[in-house]
PDB file of C-alpha atoms and ligand atoms in Angstrom:
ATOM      1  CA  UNK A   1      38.090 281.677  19.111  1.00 60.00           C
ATOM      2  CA  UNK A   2      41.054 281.527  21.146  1.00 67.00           C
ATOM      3  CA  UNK A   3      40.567 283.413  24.431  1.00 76.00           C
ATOM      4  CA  UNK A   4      42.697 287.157  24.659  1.00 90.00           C
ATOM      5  CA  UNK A   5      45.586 287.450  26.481  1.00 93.00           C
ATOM      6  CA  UNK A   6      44.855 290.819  27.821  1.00 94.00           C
ATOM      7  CA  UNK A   7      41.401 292.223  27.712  1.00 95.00           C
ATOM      8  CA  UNK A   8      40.771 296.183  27.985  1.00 97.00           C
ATOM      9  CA  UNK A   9      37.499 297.730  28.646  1.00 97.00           C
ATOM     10  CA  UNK A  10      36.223 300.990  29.153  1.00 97.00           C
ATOM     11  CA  UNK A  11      39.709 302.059  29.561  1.00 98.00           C
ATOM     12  CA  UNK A  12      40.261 305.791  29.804  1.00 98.00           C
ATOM     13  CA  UNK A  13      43.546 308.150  30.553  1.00 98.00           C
ATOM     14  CA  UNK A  14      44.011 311.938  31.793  1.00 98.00           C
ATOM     15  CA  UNK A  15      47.339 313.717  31.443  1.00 97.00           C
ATOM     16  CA  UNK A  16      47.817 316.666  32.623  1.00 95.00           C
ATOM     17  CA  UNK A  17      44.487 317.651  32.278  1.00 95.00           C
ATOM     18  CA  UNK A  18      43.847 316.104  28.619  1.00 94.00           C
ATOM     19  CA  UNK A  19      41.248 313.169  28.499  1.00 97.00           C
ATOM     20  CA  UNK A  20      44.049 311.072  26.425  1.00 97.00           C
ATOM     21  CA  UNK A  21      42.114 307.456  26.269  1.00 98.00           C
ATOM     22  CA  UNK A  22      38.337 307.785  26.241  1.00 96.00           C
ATOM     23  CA  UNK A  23      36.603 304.390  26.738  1.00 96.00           C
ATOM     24  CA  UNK A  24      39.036 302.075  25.042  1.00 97.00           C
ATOM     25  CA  UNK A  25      37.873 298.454  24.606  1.00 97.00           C
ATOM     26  CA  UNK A  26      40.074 296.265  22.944  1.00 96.00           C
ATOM     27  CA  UNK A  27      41.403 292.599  22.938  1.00 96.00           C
ATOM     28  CA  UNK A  28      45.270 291.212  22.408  1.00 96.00           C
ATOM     29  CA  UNK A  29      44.939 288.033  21.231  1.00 94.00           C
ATOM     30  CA  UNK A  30      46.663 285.365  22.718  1.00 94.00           C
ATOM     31  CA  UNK A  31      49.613 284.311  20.260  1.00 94.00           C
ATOM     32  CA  UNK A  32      48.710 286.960  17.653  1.00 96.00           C
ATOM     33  CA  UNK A  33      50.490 290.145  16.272  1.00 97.00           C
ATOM     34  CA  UNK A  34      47.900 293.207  16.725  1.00 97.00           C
ATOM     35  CA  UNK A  35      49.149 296.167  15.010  1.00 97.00           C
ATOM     36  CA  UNK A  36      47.854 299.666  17.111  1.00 97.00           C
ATOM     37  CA  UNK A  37      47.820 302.256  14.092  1.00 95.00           C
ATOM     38  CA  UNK A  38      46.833 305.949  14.329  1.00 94.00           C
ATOM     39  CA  UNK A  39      47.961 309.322  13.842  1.00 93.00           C
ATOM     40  CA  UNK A  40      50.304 311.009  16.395  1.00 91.00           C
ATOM     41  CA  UNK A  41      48.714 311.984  18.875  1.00 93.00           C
ATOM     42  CA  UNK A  42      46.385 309.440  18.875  1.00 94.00           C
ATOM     43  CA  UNK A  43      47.040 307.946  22.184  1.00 96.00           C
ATOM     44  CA  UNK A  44      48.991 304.604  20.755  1.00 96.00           C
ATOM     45  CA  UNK A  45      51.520 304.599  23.458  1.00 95.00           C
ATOM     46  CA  UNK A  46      49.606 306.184  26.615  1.00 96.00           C
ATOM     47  CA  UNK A  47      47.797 302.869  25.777  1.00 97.00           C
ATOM     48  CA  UNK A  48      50.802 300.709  26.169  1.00 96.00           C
ATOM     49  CA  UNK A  49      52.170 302.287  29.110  1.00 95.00           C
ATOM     50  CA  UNK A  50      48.477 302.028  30.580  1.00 96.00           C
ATOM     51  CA  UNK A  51      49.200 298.155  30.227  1.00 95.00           C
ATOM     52  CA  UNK A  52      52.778 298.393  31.656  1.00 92.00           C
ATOM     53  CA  UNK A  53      51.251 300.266  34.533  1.00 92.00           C
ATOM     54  CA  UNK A  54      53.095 302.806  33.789  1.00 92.00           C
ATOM     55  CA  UNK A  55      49.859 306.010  33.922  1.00 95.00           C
ATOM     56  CA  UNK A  56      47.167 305.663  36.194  1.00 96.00           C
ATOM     57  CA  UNK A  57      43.894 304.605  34.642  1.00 97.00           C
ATOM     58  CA  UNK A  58      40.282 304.024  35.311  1.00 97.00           C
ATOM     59  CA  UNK A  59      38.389 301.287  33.618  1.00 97.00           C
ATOM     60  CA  UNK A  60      39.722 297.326  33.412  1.00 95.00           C
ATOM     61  CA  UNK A  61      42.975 295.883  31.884  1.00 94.00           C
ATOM     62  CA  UNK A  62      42.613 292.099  32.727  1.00 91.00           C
ATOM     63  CA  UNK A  63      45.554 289.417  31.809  1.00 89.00           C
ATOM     64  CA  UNK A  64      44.138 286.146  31.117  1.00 84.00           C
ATOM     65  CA  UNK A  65      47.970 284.359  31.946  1.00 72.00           C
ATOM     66  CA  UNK A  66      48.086 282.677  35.362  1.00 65.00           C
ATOM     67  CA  UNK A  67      50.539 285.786  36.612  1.00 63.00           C
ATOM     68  CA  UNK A  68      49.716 288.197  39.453  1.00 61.00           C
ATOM     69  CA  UNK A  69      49.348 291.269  37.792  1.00 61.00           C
ATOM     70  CA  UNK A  70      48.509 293.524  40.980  1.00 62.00           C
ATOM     71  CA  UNK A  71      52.110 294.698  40.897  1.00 58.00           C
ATOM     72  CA  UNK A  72      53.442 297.281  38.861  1.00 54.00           C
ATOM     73  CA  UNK A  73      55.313 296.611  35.864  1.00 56.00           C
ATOM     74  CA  UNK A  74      54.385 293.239  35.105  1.00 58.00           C
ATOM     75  CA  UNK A  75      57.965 291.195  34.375  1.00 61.00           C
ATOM     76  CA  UNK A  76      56.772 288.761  31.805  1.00 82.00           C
ATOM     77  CA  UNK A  77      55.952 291.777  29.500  1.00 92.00           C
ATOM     78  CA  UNK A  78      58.671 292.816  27.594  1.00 93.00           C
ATOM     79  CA  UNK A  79      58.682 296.457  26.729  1.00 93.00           C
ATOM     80  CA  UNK A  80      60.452 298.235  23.737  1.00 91.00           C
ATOM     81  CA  UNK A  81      59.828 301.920  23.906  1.00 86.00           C
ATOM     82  CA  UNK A  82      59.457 304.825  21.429  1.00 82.00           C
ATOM     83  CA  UNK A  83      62.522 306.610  19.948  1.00 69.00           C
ATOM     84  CA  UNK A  84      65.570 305.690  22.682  1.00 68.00           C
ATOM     85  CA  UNK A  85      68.095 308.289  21.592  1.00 65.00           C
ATOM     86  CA  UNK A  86      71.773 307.015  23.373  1.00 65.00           C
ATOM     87  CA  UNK A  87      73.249 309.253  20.869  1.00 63.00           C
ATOM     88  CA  UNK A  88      76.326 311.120  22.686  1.00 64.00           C
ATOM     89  CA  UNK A  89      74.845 310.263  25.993  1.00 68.00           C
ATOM     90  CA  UNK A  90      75.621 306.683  27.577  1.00 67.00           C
ATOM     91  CA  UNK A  91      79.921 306.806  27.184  1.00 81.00           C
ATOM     92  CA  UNK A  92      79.389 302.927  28.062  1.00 89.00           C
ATOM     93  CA  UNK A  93      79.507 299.536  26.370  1.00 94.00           C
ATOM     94  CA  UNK A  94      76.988 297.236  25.210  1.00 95.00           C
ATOM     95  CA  UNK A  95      77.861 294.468  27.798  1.00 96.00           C
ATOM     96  CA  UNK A  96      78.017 297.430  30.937  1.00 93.00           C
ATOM     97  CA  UNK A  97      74.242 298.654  29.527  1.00 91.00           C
ATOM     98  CA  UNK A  98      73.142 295.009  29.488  1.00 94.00           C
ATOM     99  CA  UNK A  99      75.175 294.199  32.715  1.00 94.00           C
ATOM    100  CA  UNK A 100      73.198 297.383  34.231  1.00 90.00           C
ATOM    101  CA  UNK A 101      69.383 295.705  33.710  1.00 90.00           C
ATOM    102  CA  UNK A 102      70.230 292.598  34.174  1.00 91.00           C
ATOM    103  CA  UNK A 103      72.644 292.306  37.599  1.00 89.00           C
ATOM    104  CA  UNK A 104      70.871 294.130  39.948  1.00 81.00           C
ATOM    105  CA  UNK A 105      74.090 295.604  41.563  1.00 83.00           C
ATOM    106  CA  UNK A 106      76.936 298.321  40.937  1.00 84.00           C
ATOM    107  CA  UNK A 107      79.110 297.097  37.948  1.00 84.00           C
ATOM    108  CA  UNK A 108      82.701 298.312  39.729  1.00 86.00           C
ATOM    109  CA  UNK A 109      81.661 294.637  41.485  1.00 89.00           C
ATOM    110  CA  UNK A 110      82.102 292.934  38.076  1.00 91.00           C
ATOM    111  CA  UNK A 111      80.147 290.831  35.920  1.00 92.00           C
ATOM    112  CA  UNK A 112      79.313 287.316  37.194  1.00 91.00           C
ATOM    113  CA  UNK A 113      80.524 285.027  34.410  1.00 93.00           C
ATOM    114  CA  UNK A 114      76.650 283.576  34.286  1.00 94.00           C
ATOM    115  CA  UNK A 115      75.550 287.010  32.910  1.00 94.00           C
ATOM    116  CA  UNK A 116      78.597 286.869  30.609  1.00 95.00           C
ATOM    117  CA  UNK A 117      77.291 283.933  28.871  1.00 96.00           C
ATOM    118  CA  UNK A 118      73.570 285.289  29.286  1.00 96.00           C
ATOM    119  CA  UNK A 119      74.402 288.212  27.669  1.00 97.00           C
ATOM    120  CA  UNK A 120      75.807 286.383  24.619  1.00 97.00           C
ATOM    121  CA  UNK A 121      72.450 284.008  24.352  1.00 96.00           C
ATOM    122  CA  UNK A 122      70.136 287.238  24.421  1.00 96.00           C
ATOM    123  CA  UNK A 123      72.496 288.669  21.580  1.00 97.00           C
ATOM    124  CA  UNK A 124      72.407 285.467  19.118  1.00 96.00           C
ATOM    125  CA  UNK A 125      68.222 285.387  19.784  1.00 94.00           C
ATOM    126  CA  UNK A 126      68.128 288.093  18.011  1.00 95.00           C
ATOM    127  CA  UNK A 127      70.748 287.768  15.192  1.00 93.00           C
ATOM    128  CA  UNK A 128      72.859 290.072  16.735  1.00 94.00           C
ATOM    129  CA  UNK A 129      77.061 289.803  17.135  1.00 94.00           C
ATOM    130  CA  UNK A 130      78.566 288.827  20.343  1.00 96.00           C
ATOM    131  CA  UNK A 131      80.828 291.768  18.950  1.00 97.00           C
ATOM    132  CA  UNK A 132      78.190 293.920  19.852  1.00 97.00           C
ATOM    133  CA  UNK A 133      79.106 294.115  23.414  1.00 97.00           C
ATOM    134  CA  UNK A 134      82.563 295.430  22.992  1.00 96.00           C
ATOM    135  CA  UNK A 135      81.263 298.433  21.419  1.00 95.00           C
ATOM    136  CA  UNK A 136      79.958 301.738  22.851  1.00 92.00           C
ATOM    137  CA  UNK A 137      76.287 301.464  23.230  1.00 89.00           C
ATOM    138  CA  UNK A 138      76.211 305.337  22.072  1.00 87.00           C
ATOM    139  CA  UNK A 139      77.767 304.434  18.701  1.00 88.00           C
ATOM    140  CA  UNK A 140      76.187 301.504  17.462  1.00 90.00           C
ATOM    141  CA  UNK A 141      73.520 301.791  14.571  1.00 88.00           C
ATOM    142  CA  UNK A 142      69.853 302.810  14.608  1.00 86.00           C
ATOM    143  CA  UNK A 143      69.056 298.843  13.740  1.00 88.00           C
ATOM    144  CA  UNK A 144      71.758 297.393  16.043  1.00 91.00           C
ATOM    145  CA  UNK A 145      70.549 299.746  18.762  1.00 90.00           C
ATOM    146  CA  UNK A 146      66.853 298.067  18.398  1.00 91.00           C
ATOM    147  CA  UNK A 147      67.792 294.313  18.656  1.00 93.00           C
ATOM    148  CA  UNK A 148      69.884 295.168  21.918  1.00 94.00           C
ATOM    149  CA  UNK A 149      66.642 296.764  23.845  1.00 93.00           C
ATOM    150  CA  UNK A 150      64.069 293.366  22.023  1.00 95.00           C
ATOM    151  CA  UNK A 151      67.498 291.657  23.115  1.00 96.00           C
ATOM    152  CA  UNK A 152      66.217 292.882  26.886  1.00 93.00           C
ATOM    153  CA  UNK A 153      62.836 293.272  26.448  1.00 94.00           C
ATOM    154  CA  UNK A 154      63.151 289.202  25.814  1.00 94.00           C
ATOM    155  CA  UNK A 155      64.477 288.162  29.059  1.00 90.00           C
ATOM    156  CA  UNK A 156      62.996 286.448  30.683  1.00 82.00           C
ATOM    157  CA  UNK A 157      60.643 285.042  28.141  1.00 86.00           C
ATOM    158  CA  UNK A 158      58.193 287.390  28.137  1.00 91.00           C
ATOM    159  CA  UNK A 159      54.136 285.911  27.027  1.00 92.00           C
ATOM    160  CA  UNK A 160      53.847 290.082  25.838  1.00 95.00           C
ATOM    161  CA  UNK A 161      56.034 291.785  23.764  1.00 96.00           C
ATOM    162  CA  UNK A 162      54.592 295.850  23.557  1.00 96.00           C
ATOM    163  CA  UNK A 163      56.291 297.049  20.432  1.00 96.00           C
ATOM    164  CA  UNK A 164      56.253 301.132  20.171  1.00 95.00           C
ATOM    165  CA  UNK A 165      57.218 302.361  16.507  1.00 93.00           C
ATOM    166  CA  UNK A 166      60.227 299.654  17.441  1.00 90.00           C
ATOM    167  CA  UNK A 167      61.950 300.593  14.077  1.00 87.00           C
ATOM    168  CA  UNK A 168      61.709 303.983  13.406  1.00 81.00           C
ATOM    169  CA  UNK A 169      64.821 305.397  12.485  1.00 75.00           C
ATOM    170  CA  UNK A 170      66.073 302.359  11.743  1.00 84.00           C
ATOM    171  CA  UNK A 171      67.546 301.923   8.194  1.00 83.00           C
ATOM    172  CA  UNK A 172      65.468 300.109   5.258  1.00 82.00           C
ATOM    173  CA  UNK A 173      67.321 297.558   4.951  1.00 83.00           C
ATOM    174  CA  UNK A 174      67.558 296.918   8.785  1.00 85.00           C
ATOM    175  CA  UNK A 175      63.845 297.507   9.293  1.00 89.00           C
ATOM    176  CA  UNK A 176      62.743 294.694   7.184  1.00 89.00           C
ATOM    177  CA  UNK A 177      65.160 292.013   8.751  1.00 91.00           C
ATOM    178  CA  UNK A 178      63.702 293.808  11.945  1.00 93.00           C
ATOM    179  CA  UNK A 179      60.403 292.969  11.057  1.00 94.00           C
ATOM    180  CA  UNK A 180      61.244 289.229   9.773  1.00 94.00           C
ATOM    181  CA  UNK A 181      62.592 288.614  12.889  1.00 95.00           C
ATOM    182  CA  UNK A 182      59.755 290.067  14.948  1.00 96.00           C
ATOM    183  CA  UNK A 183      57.443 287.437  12.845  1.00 96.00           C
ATOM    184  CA  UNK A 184      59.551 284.523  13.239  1.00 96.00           C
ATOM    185  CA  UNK A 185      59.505 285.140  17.093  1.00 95.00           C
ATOM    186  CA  UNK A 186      55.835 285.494  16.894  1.00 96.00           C
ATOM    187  CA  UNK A 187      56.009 282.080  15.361  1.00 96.00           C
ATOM    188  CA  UNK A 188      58.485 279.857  16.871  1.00 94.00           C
ATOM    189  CA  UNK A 189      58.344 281.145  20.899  1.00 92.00           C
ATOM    190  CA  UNK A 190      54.129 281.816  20.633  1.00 93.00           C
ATOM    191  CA  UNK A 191      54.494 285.327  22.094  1.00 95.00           C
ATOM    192  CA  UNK A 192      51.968 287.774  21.527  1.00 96.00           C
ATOM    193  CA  UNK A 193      52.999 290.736  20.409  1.00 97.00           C
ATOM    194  CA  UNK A 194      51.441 294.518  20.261  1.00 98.00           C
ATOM    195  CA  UNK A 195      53.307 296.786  17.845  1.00 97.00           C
ATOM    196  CA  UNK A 196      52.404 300.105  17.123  1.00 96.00           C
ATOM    197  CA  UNK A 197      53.577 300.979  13.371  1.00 91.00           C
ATOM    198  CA  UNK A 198      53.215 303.952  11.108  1.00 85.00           C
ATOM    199  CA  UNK A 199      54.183 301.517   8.095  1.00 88.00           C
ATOM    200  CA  UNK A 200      50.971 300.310   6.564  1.00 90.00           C
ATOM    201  CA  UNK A 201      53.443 297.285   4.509  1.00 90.00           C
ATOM    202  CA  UNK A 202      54.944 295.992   7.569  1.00 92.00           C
ATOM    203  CA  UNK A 203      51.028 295.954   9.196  1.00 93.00           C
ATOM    204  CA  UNK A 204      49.457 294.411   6.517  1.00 93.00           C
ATOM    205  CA  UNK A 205      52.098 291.192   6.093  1.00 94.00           C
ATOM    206  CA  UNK A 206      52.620 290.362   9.751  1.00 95.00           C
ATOM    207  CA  UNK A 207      49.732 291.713  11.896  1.00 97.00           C
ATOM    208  CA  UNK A 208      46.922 289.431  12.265  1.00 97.00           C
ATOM    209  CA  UNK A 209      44.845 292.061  14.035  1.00 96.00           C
ATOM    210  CA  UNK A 210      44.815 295.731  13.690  1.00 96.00           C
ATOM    211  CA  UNK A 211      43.302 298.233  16.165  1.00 97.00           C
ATOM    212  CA  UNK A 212      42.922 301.884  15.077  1.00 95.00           C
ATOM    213  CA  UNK A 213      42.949 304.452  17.421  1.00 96.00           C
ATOM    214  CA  UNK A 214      41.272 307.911  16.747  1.00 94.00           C
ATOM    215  CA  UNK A 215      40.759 310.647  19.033  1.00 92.00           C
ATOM    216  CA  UNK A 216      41.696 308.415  22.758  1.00 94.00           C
ATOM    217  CA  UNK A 217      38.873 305.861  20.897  1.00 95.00           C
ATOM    218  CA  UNK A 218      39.070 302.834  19.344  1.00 96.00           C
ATOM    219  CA  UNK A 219      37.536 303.643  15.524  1.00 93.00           C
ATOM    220  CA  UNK A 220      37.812 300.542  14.111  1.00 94.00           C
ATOM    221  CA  UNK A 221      39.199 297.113  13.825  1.00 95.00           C
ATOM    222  CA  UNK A 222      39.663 293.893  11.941  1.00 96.00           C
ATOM    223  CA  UNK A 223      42.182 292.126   9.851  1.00 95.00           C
ATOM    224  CA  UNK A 224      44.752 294.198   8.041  1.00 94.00           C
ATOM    225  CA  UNK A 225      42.609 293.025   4.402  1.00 93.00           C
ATOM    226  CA  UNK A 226      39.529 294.807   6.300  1.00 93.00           C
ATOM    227  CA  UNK A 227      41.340 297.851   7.776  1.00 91.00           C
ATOM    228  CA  UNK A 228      43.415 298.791   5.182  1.00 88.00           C
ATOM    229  CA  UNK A 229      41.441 299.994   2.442  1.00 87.00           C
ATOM    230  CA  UNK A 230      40.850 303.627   1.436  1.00 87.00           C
ATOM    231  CA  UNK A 231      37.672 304.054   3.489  1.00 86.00           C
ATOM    232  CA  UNK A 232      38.694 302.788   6.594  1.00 86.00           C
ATOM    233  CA  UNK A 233      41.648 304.330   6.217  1.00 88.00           C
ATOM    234  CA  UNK A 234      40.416 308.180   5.890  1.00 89.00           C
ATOM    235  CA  UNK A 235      38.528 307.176   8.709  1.00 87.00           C
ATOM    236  CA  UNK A 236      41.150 306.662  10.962  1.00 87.00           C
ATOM    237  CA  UNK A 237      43.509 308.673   9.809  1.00 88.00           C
ATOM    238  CA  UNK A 238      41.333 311.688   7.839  1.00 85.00           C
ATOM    239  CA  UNK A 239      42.966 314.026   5.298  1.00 68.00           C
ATOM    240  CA  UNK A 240      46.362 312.771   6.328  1.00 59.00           C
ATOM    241  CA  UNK A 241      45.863 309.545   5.392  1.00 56.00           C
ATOM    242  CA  UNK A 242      47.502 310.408   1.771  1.00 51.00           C
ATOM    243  CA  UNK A 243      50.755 310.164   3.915  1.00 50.00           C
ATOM    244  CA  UNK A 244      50.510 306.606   4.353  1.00 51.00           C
ATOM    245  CA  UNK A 245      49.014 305.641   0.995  1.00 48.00           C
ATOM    246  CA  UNK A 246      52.942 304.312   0.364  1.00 48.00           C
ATOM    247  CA  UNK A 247      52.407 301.580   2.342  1.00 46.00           C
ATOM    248  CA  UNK A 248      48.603 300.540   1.092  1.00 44.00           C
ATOM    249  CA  UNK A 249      49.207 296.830  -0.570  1.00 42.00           C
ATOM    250  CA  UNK A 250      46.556 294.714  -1.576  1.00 39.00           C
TER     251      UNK A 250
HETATM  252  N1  LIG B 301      52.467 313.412  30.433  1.00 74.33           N
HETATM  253  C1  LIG B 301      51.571 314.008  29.628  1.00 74.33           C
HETATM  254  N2  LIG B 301      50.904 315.125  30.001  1.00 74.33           N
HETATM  255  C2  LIG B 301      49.991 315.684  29.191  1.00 74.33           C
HETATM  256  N3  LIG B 301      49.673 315.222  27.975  1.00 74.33           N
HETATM  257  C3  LIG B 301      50.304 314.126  27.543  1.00 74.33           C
HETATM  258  C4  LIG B 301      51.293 313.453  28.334  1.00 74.33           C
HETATM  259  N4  LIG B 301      51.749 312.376  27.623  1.00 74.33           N
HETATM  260  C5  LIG B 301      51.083 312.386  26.464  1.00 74.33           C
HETATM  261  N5  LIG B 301      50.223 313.431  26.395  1.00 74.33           N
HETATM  262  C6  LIG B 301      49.322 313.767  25.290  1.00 74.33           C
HETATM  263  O1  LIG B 301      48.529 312.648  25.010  1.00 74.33           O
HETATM  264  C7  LIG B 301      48.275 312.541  23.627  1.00 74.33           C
HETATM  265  C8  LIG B 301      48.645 311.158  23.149  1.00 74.33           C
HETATM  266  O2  LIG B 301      50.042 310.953  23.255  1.00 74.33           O
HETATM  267  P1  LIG B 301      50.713 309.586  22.847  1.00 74.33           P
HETATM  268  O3  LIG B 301      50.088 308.481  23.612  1.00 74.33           O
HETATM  269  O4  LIG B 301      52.176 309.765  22.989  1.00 74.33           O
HETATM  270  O5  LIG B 301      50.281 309.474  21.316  1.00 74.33           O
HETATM  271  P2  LIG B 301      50.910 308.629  20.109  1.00 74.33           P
HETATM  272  O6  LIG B 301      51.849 307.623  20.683  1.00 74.33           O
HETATM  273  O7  LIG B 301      49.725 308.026  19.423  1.00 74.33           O
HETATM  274  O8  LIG B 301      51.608 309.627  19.222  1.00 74.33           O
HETATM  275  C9  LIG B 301      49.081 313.639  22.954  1.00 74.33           C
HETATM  276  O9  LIG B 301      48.208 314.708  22.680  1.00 74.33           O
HETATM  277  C10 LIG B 301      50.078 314.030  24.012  1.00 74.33           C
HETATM  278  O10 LIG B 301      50.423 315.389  23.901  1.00 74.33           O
HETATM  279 MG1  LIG B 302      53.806 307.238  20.405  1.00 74.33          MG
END
């Protein structure tokens, strides 16, 4: 068996006086998609900000990849977070947003024609328009929105990609091409990816591994044909797991 990328064990998490992550152990595999599934609630992304360094924890998160990781924020793990809502609020383009994260000084000194032609790279690796960046970045879609921040979340090469519900509110349509190119990343670049998804289809054609969180505890885990049958299923996600059912393919 290939060696993980990023082992956790005995992990545990307190916010605010709630005992979030109780004794996590867990494994990313190196190269692999492993889905985190659970209800809300669950803990699914205190755990990935616990590997971004993001929360203080107790208990071991070791990276197997040749990079310090005593810092915080490791920068060869790319990050796409939960729900990003722009809507209204950023009265900027595309290129200034990207500009922003990736020039690490005031943009009234301009964009350095290097980061210009960056900028258009990191667009076509993810099947997005150079057009794109002539828009406002508060009026794009749901789906367009999504493959600017994996757009950044790419560079530079990251050997982690943490996922978090990474298409939710994005469109049908959009989600699957989403999710295609997600895979064919995967594939063709080798990097490991964790991706927490409530949709049971999307987990059970790309994952290769699925970890399912219950109460701050890992309950179970396997491949998605072992984790997502009916009894596994009410175990992780009890009564509620009716809600899901949609997405239960054989
Ligand atoms: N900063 C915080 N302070 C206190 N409780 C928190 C904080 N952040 C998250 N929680 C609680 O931790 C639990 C897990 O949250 P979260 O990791 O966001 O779950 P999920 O992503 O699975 O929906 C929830 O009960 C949430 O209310
Ligand atoms: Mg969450």
């Amino acid at each position: 068996m290939t060696p993980p990328l990023v082992s956790i064990r005995g992990l545990c998490v307190t916010l605010g006086g709630n005992a979030v992550l109780k004794d996590v152990h867990a494994d990313i595999v190196r190269g692999q998609i492993t889905s985190l599934i659970g209800l809300n609630g669950s803990g699914k992304t205190t755990l990935l900000r616990a590997v971004l360094k993001e929360v203080p924890y107790t208990g071991q998160i070791s990276f197997h990849c040749g990079h310090d990781h005593t810092h915080q924020n490791p920068n060869h793990v790319g990050y796409v977070p939960q729900k990003l809502r722009l809507e209204g609020n950023v009265p900027i383009t595309v290129r200034d947003l990207l500009a922003l994260a990736l020039q690490k000084r005031p943009l009234f000194f301009g964009i350095k024609a290097a980061v210009r032609a960056q900028m258009v790279t990191m667009l076509a690796r993810v099947g997005a328009s150079p057009a794109l960046l002539d828009r406002p970045a508060d009026r794009i879609s749901g789906g367009e929105l999504q493959r600017v921040l994996l757009a950044l979340a790419l560079e530079p090469n990251p050997e982690l990609l943490l996922l978090d519900e990474p298409a939710a509110g994005v469109d049908f349509q959009d989600q699957e091409s989403f999710y295609e190119l997600i895979a064919r990343l995967n594939r063709e670049r080798g990097v490991s990816i964790l991706l927490v998804s409530h949709d049971l289809s999307v987990v059970s054609r790309h994952a290769h591994h699925v970890l399912c969180l219950k109460d701050g505890l890992i309950q179970c885990q396997g491949t998605p044909r072992e984790m997502l049958n009916d009894a596994m299923l009410r175990q992780t996600f009890g009564a509620d797991r009716a809600v899901f059912a949609h997405g239960h393919h054989h």
